[in-house]
C-alpha positions as MATLAB code, in Angstrom:
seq = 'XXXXXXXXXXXXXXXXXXXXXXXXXXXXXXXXXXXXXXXXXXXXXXXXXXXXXXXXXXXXXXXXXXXXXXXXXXXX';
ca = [
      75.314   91.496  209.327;
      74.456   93.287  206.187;
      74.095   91.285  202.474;
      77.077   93.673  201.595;
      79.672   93.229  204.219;
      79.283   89.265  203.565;
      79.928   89.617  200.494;
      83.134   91.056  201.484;
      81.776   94.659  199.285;
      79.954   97.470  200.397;
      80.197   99.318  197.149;
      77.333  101.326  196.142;
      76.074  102.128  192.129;
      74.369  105.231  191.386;
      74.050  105.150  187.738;
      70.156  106.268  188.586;
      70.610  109.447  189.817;
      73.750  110.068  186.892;
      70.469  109.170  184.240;
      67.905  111.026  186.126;
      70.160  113.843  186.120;
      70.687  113.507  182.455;
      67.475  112.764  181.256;
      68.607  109.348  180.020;
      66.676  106.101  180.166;
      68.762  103.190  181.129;
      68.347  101.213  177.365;
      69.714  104.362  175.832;
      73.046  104.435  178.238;
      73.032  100.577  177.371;
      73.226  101.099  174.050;
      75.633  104.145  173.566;
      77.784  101.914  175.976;
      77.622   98.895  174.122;
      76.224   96.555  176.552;
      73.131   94.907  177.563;
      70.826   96.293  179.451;
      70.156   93.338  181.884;
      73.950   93.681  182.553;
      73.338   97.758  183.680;
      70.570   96.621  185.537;
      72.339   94.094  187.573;
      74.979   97.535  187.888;
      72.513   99.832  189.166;
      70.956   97.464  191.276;
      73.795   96.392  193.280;
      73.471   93.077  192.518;
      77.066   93.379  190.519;
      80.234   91.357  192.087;
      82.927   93.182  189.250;
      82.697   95.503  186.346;
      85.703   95.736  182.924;
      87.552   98.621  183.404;
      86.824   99.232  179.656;
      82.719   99.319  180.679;
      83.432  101.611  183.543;
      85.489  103.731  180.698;
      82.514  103.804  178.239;
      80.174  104.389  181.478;
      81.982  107.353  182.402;
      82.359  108.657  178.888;
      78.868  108.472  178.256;
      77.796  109.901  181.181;
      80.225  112.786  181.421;
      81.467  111.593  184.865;
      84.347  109.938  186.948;
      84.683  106.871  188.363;
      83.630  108.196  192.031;
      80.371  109.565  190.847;
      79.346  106.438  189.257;
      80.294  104.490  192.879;
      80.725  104.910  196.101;
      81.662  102.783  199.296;
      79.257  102.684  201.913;
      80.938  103.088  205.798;
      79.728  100.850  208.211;
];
């Protein structure tokens, strides 16, 4: 069984491709965010188990984006 369906998650981040697409490094979204940027890397690595709503705010503020573009859910 995959890591993510034992977790009980199969939620997928894509923060990467949002800063690739925007030319943005990952300390600069940290910082305009207001958060570290071993906590965005533990975000865009999957290795997350929740998020604040507020940090998904500020994400998606940032970035120019909703919710769905910053996850997804991967089907089994």
């Amino acid at each position: 069984m995959a890591p993510e369906v034992e977790d009980g998650h199969a939620v997928v981040c894509h923060i990467d491709d949002l800063l690739a697409e925007r030319d943005m490094t990952l300390t600069e979204l940290a910082d305009r965010v207001g958060v570290t940027v071993v906590n965005l890397s533990v975000l865009k690595n999957n290795r997350a188990r929740a998020i604040r709503f507020s940090t998904l705010t500020r994400i998606c503020q940032v970035l120019g984006c909703q919710p769905g573009d910053v996850f997804s859910v991967r089907s089994a």
